[in-house]
Structure formats: structure tokens, C-alpha cells
PDB file of C-alpha atoms in Angstrom:
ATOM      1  CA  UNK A1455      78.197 -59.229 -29.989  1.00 44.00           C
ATOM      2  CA  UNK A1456      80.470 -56.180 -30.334  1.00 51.00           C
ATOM      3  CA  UNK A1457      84.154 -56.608 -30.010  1.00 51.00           C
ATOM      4  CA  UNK A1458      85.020 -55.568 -26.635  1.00 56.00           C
ATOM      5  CA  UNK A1459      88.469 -54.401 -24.614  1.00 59.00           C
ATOM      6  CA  UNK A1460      89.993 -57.578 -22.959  1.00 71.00           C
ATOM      7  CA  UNK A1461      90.935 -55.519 -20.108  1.00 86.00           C
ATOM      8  CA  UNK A1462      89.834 -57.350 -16.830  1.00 89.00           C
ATOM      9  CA  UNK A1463      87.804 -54.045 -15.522  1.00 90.00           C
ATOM     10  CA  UNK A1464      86.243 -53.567 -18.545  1.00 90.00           C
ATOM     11  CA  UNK A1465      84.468 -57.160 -18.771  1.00 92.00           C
ATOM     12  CA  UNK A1466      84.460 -57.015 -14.953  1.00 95.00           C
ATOM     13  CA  UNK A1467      81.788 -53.844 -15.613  1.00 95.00           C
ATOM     14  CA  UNK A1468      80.001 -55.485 -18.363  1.00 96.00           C
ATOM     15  CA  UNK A1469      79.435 -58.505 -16.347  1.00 96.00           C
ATOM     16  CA  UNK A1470      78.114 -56.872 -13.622  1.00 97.00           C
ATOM     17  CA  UNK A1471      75.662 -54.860 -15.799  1.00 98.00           C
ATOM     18  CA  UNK A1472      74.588 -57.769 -17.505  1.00 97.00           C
ATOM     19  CA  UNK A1473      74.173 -59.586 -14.080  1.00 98.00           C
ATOM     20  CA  UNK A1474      71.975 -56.494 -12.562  1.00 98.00           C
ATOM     21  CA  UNK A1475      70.089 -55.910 -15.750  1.00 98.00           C
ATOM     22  CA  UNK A1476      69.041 -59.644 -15.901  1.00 98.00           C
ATOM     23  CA  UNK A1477      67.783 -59.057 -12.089  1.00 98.00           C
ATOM     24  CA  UNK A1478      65.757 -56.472 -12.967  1.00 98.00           C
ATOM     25  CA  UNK A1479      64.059 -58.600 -15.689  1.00 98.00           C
ATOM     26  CA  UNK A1480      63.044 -60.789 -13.626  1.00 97.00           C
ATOM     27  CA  UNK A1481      61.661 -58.358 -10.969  1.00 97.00           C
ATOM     28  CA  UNK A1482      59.702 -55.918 -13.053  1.00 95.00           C
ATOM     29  CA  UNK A1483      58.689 -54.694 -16.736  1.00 95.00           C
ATOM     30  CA  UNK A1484      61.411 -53.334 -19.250  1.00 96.00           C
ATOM     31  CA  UNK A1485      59.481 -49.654 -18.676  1.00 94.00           C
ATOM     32  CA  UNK A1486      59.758 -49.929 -15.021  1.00 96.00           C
ATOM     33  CA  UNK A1487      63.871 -50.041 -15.594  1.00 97.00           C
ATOM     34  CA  UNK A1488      66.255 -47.407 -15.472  1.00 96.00           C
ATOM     35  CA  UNK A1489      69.684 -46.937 -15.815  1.00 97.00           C
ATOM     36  CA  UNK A1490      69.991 -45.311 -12.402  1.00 97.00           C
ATOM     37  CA  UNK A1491      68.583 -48.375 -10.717  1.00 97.00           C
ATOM     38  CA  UNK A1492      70.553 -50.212 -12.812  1.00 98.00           C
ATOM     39  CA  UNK A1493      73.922 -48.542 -12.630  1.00 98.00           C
ATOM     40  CA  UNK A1494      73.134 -48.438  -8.678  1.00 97.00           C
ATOM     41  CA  UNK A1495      72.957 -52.520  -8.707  1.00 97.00           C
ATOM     42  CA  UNK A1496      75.843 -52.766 -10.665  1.00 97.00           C
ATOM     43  CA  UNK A1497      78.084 -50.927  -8.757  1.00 96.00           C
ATOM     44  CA  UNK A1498      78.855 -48.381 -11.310  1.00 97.00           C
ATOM     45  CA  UNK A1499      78.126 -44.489 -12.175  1.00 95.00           C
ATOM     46  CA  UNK A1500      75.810 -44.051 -14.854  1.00 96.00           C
ATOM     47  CA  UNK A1501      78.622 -42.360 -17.330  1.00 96.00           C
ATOM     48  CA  UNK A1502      80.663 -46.045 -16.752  1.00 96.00           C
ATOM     49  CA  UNK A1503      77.370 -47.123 -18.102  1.00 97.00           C
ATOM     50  CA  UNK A1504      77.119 -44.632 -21.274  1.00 97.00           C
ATOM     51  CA  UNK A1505      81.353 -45.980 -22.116  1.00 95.00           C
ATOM     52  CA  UNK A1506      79.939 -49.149 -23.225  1.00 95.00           C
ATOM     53  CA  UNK A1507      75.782 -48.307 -24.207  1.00 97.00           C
ATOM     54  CA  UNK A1508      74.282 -45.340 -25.595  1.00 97.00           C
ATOM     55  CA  UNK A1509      71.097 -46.168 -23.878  1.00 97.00           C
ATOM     56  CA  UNK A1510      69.009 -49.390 -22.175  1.00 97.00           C
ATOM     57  CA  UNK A1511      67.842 -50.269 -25.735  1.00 96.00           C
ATOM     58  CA  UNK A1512      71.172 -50.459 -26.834  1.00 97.00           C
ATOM     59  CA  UNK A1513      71.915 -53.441 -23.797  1.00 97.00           C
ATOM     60  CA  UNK A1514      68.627 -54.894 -25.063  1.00 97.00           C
ATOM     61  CA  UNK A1515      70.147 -55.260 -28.318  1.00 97.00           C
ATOM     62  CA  UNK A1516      73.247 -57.022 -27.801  1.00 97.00           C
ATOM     63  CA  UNK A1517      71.290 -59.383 -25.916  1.00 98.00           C
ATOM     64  CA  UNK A1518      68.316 -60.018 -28.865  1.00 97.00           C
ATOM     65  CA  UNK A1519      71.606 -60.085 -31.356  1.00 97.00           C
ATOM     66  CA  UNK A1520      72.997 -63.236 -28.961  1.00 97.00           C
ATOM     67  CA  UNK A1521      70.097 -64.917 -28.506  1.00 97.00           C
ATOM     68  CA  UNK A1522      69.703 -64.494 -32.820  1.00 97.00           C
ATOM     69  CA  UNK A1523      72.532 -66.521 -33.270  1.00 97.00           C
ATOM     70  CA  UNK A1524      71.701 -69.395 -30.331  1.00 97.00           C
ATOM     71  CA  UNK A1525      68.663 -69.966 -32.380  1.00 97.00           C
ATOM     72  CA  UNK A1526      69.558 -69.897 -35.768  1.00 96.00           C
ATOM     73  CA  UNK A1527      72.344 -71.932 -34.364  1.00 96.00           C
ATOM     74  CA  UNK A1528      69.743 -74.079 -33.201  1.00 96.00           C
ATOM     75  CA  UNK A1529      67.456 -74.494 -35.890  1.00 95.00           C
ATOM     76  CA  UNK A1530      68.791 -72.654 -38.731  1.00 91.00           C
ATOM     77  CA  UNK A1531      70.055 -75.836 -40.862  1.00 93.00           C
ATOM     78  CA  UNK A1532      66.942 -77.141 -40.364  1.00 92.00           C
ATOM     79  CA  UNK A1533      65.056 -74.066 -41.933  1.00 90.00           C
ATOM     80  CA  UNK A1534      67.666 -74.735 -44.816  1.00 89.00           C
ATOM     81  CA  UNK A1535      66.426 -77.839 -45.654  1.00 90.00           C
ATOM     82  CA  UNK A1536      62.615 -76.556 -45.561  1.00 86.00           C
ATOM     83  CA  UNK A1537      62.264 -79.323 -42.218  1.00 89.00           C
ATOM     84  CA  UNK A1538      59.085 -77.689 -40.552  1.00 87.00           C
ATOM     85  CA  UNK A1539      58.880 -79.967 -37.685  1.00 91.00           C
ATOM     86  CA  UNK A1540      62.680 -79.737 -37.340  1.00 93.00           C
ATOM     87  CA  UNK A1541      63.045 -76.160 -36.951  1.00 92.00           C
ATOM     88  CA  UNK A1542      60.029 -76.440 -34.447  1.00 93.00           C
ATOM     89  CA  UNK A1543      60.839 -79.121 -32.468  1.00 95.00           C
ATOM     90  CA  UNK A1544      64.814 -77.623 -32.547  1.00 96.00           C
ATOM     91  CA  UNK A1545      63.638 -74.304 -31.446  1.00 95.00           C
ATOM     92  CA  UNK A1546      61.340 -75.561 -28.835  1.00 96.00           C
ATOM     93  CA  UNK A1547      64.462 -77.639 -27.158  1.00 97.00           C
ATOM     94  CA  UNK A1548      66.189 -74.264 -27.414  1.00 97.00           C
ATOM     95  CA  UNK A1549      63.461 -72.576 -25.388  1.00 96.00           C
ATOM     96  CA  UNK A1550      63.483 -75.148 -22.846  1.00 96.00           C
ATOM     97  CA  UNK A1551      67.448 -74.722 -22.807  1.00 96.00           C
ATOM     98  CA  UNK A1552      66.971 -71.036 -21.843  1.00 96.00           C
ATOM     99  CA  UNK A1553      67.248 -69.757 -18.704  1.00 96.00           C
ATOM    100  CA  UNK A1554      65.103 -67.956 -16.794  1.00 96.00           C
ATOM    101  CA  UNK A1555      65.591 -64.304 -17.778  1.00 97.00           C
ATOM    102  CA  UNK A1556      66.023 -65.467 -21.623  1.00 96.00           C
ATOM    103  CA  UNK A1557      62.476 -67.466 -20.912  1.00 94.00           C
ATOM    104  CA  UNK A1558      60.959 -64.147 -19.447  1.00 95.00           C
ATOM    105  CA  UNK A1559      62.402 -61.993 -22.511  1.00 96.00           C
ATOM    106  CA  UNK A1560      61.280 -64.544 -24.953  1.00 94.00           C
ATOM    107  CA  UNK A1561      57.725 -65.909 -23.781  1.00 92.00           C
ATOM    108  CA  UNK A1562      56.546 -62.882 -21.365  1.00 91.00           C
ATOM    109  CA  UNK A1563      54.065 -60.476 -22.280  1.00 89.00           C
ATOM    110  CA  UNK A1564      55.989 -57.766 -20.972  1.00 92.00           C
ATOM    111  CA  UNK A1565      58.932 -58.555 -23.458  1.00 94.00           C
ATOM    112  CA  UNK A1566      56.713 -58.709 -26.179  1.00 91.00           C
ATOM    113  CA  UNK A1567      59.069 -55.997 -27.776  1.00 94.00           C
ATOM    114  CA  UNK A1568      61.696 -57.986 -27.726  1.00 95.00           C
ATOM    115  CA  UNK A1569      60.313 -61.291 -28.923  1.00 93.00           C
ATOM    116  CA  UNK A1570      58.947 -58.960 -32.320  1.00 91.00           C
ATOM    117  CA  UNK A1571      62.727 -58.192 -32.370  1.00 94.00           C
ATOM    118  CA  UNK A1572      63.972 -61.467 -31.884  1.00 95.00           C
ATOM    119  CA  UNK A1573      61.680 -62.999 -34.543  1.00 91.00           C
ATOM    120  CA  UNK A1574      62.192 -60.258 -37.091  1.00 90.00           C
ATOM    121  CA  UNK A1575      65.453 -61.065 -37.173  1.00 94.00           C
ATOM    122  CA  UNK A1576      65.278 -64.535 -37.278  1.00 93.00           C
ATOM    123  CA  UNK A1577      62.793 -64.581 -39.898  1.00 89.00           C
ATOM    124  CA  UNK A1578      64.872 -61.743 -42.224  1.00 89.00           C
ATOM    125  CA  UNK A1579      67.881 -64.377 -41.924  1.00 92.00           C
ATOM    126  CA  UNK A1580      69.287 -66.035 -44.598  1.00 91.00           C
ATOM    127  CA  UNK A1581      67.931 -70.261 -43.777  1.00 88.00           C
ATOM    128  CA  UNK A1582      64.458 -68.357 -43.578  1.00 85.00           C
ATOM    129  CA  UNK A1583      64.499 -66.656 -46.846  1.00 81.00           C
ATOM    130  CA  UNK A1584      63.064 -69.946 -48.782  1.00 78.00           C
ATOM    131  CA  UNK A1585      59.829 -69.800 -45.954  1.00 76.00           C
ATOM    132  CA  UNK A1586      59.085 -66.425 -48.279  1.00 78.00           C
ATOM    133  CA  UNK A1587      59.967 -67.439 -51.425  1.00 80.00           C
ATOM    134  CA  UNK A1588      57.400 -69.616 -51.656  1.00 79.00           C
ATOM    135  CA  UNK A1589      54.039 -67.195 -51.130  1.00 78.00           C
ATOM    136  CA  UNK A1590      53.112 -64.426 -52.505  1.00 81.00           C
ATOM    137  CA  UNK A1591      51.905 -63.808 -48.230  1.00 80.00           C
ATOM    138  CA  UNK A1592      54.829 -63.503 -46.519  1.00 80.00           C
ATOM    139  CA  UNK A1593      53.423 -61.147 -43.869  1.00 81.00           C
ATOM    140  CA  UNK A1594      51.159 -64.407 -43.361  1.00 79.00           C
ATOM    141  CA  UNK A1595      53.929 -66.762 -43.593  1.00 77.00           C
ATOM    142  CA  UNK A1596      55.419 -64.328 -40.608  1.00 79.00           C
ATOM    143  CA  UNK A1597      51.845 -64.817 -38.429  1.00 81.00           C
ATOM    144  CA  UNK A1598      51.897 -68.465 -39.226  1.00 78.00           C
ATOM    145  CA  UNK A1599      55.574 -69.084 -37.739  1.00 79.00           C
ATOM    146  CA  UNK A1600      54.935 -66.444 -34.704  1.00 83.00           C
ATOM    147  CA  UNK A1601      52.251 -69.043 -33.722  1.00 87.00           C
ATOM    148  CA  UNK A1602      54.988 -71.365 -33.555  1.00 89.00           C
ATOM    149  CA  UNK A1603      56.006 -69.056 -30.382  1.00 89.00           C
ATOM    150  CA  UNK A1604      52.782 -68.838 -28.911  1.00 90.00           C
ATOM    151  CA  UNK A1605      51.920 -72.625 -28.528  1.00 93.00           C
ATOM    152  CA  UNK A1606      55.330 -73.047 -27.163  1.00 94.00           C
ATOM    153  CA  UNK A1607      54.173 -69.986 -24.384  1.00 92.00           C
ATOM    154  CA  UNK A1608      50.504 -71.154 -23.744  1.00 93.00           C
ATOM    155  CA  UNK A1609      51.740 -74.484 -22.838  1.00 95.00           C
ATOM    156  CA  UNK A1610      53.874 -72.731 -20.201  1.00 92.00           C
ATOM    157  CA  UNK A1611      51.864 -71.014 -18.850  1.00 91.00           C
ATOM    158  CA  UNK A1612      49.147 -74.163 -18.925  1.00 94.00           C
ATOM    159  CA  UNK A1613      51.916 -75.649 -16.608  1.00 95.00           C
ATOM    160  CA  UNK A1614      53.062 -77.904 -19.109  1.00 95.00           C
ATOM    161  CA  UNK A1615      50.025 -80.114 -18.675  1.00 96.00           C
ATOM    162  CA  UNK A1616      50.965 -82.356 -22.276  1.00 95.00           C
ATOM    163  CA  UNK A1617      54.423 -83.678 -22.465  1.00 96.00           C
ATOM    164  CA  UNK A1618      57.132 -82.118 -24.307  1.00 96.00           C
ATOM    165  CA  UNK A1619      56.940 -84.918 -27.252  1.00 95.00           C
ATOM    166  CA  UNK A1620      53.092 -84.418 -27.900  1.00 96.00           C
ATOM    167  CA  UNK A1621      53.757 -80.449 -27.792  1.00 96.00           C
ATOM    168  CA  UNK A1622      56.347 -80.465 -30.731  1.00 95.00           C
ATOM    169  CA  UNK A1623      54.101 -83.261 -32.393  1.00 94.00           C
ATOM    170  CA  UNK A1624      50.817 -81.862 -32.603  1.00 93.00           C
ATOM    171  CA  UNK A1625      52.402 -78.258 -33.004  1.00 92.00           C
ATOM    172  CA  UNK A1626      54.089 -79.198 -35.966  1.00 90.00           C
ATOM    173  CA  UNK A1627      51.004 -81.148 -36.951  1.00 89.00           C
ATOM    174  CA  UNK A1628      49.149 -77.634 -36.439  1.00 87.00           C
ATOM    175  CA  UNK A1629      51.760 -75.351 -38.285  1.00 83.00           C
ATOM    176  CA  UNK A1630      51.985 -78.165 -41.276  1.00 82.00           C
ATOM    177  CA  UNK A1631      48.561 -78.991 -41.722  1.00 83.00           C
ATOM    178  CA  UNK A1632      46.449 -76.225 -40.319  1.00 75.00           C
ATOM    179  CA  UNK A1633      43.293 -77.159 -38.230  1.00 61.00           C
ATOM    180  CA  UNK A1634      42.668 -80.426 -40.132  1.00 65.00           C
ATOM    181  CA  UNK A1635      46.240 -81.649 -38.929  1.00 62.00           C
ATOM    182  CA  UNK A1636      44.876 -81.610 -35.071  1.00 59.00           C
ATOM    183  CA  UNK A1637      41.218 -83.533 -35.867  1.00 62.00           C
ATOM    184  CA  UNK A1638      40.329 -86.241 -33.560  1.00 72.00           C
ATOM    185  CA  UNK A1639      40.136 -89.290 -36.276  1.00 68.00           C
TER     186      UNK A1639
END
């Protein structure tokens, strides 16, 4: 996050943007959202807005750049050590430690934009670098670990039907050994 005044006003404003922008995720799509709506909910004029953000995408930003470093946080030792099921199992304990809007902006299709963001720059980190060393594919090594996502967001919206165990079990089981790692025996 960008270094920011410690003048009381100053975070008071940036908290209340946050807070209205994060309402308006959860009420509609990121192209239904505009500043005037959202500098109306905040309580601010939309050039108290432009002080702190050149634009919307610019908010959006700051917000993929925090939620970067919760989940490299989370799993990024693990990726270190080349621990598959540990970065999986890590980052799906992260996703059930988000909150709601963080949960809509990660696992909605709406957000898809900023999940592509999100894992860009998790996967162009430093712990992921060894996932591409190893192939001469990384743009499939990149597919492979966005599934990781997906199974994680089809078992939401399932309704959770398998517990949380089995999910990171068999999806590491998936991710590890392809189709053949899933097989009824």
C-alpha cells in the first residue's frame, strides 16, 4: 500500500471510500460503479476523491496489491519449498479467511479482472519463480495453478457440499497427479 498522510481527515476519507467502494461490490458489477455514486456514499466531492486516486482502477489496485501480500503471506513459504498441497491447502484457508467483498473480488465472475490481476501477480512473485523453472510451459503451468482457483469457487458455489478437508485433499490430489490422482480405486 502507498504511504499515506497520518493526518486524521485524510485516513478518515480513505476509510470511508474504502467502506462505500466495498458496498458497492457487493451490490453490483465493477462496470456498474462510478465515482459519482461512490464519492456520493462516501460523503466526499469527487476532486477529494482524485487527491488520493487517479481513477477507480487505481482504488482497485491498492486493494489487488493488499490482498498480494495476504496471500503470498499465506502461502508463499510454502511455494518456496515446492509444497503443492501446502500452498493449496494454505491458500484455500486464506480464501475461507476472506471476507465477503474480498470473496466476491476473488471468486465472482464479475471480478474476473481482478482475480487475472491478483494471480498474475502472485504467480510473477519471487516463491513462484521455481513453479516456471521447471517447464519449458509456463503459460500451462499458469492454467494448471488458476484451476487451483476454480475448484476452490465451484465448491462455493456447489454450497460446499464436500467438507473443507476432502476439498484441499482431492484438489491437491487433482493439481499433483492430474485425472489419475482422483480415480475411484
Amino acid at each position: 500500500m502507498r504511504e499515506r498522510s497520518k493526518d486524521l481527515r485524510v485516513r478518515r476519507t480513505l476509510t470511508s471510500i474504502r467502506k462505500s467502494f466495498y458496498e458497492l461490490v457487493l451490490e453490483k458489477n465493477y462496470n456498474e460503479i462510478s465515482i459519482t455514486e461512490l464519492t456520493d456514499r462516501a460523503g466526499i466531492n469527487r476532486k477529494t476523491f482524485y487527491l488520493h486516486y487517479s481513477s477507480l482502477d487505481d482504488l482497485v489496485k491498492e486493494i489487488e496489491e493488499e490482498i498480494v501480500s495476504d496471500i503470498l503471506e499465506s502461502i508463499g513459504s510454502y511455494a518456496e519449498a515446492f509444497d503443492l498441497p501446502g500452498c493449496i491447502k494454505n491458500f484455500y484457508i486464506y480464501l475461507e479467511s476472506c471476507n465477503e467483498v474480498q470473496k466476491k473480488l476473488l471468486c465472482d465472475d464479475h471480478y474476473s479482472f481482478f482475480y487475472e490481476s491478483v494471480t498474475d501477480s502472485v504467480l510473477r512473485s519471487e516463491p513462484f519463480a521455481k513453479f516456471f523453472e521447471r517447464t519449458d510451459y509456463p503459460s500451462i503451468v499458469r492454467s494448471y495453478t488458476i484451476s487451483i482457483t476454480f475448484i476452490y469457487r465451484d465448491w462455493l458455489k456447489g454450497g460446499r457440499k464436500i467438507d473443507f478437508d476432502t476439498l484441499t485433499t482431492q484438489a491437491s490430489n487433482i493439481v499433483e497427479n492430474g485425472y489419475a490422482g482422483v480415480l475411484k480405486k
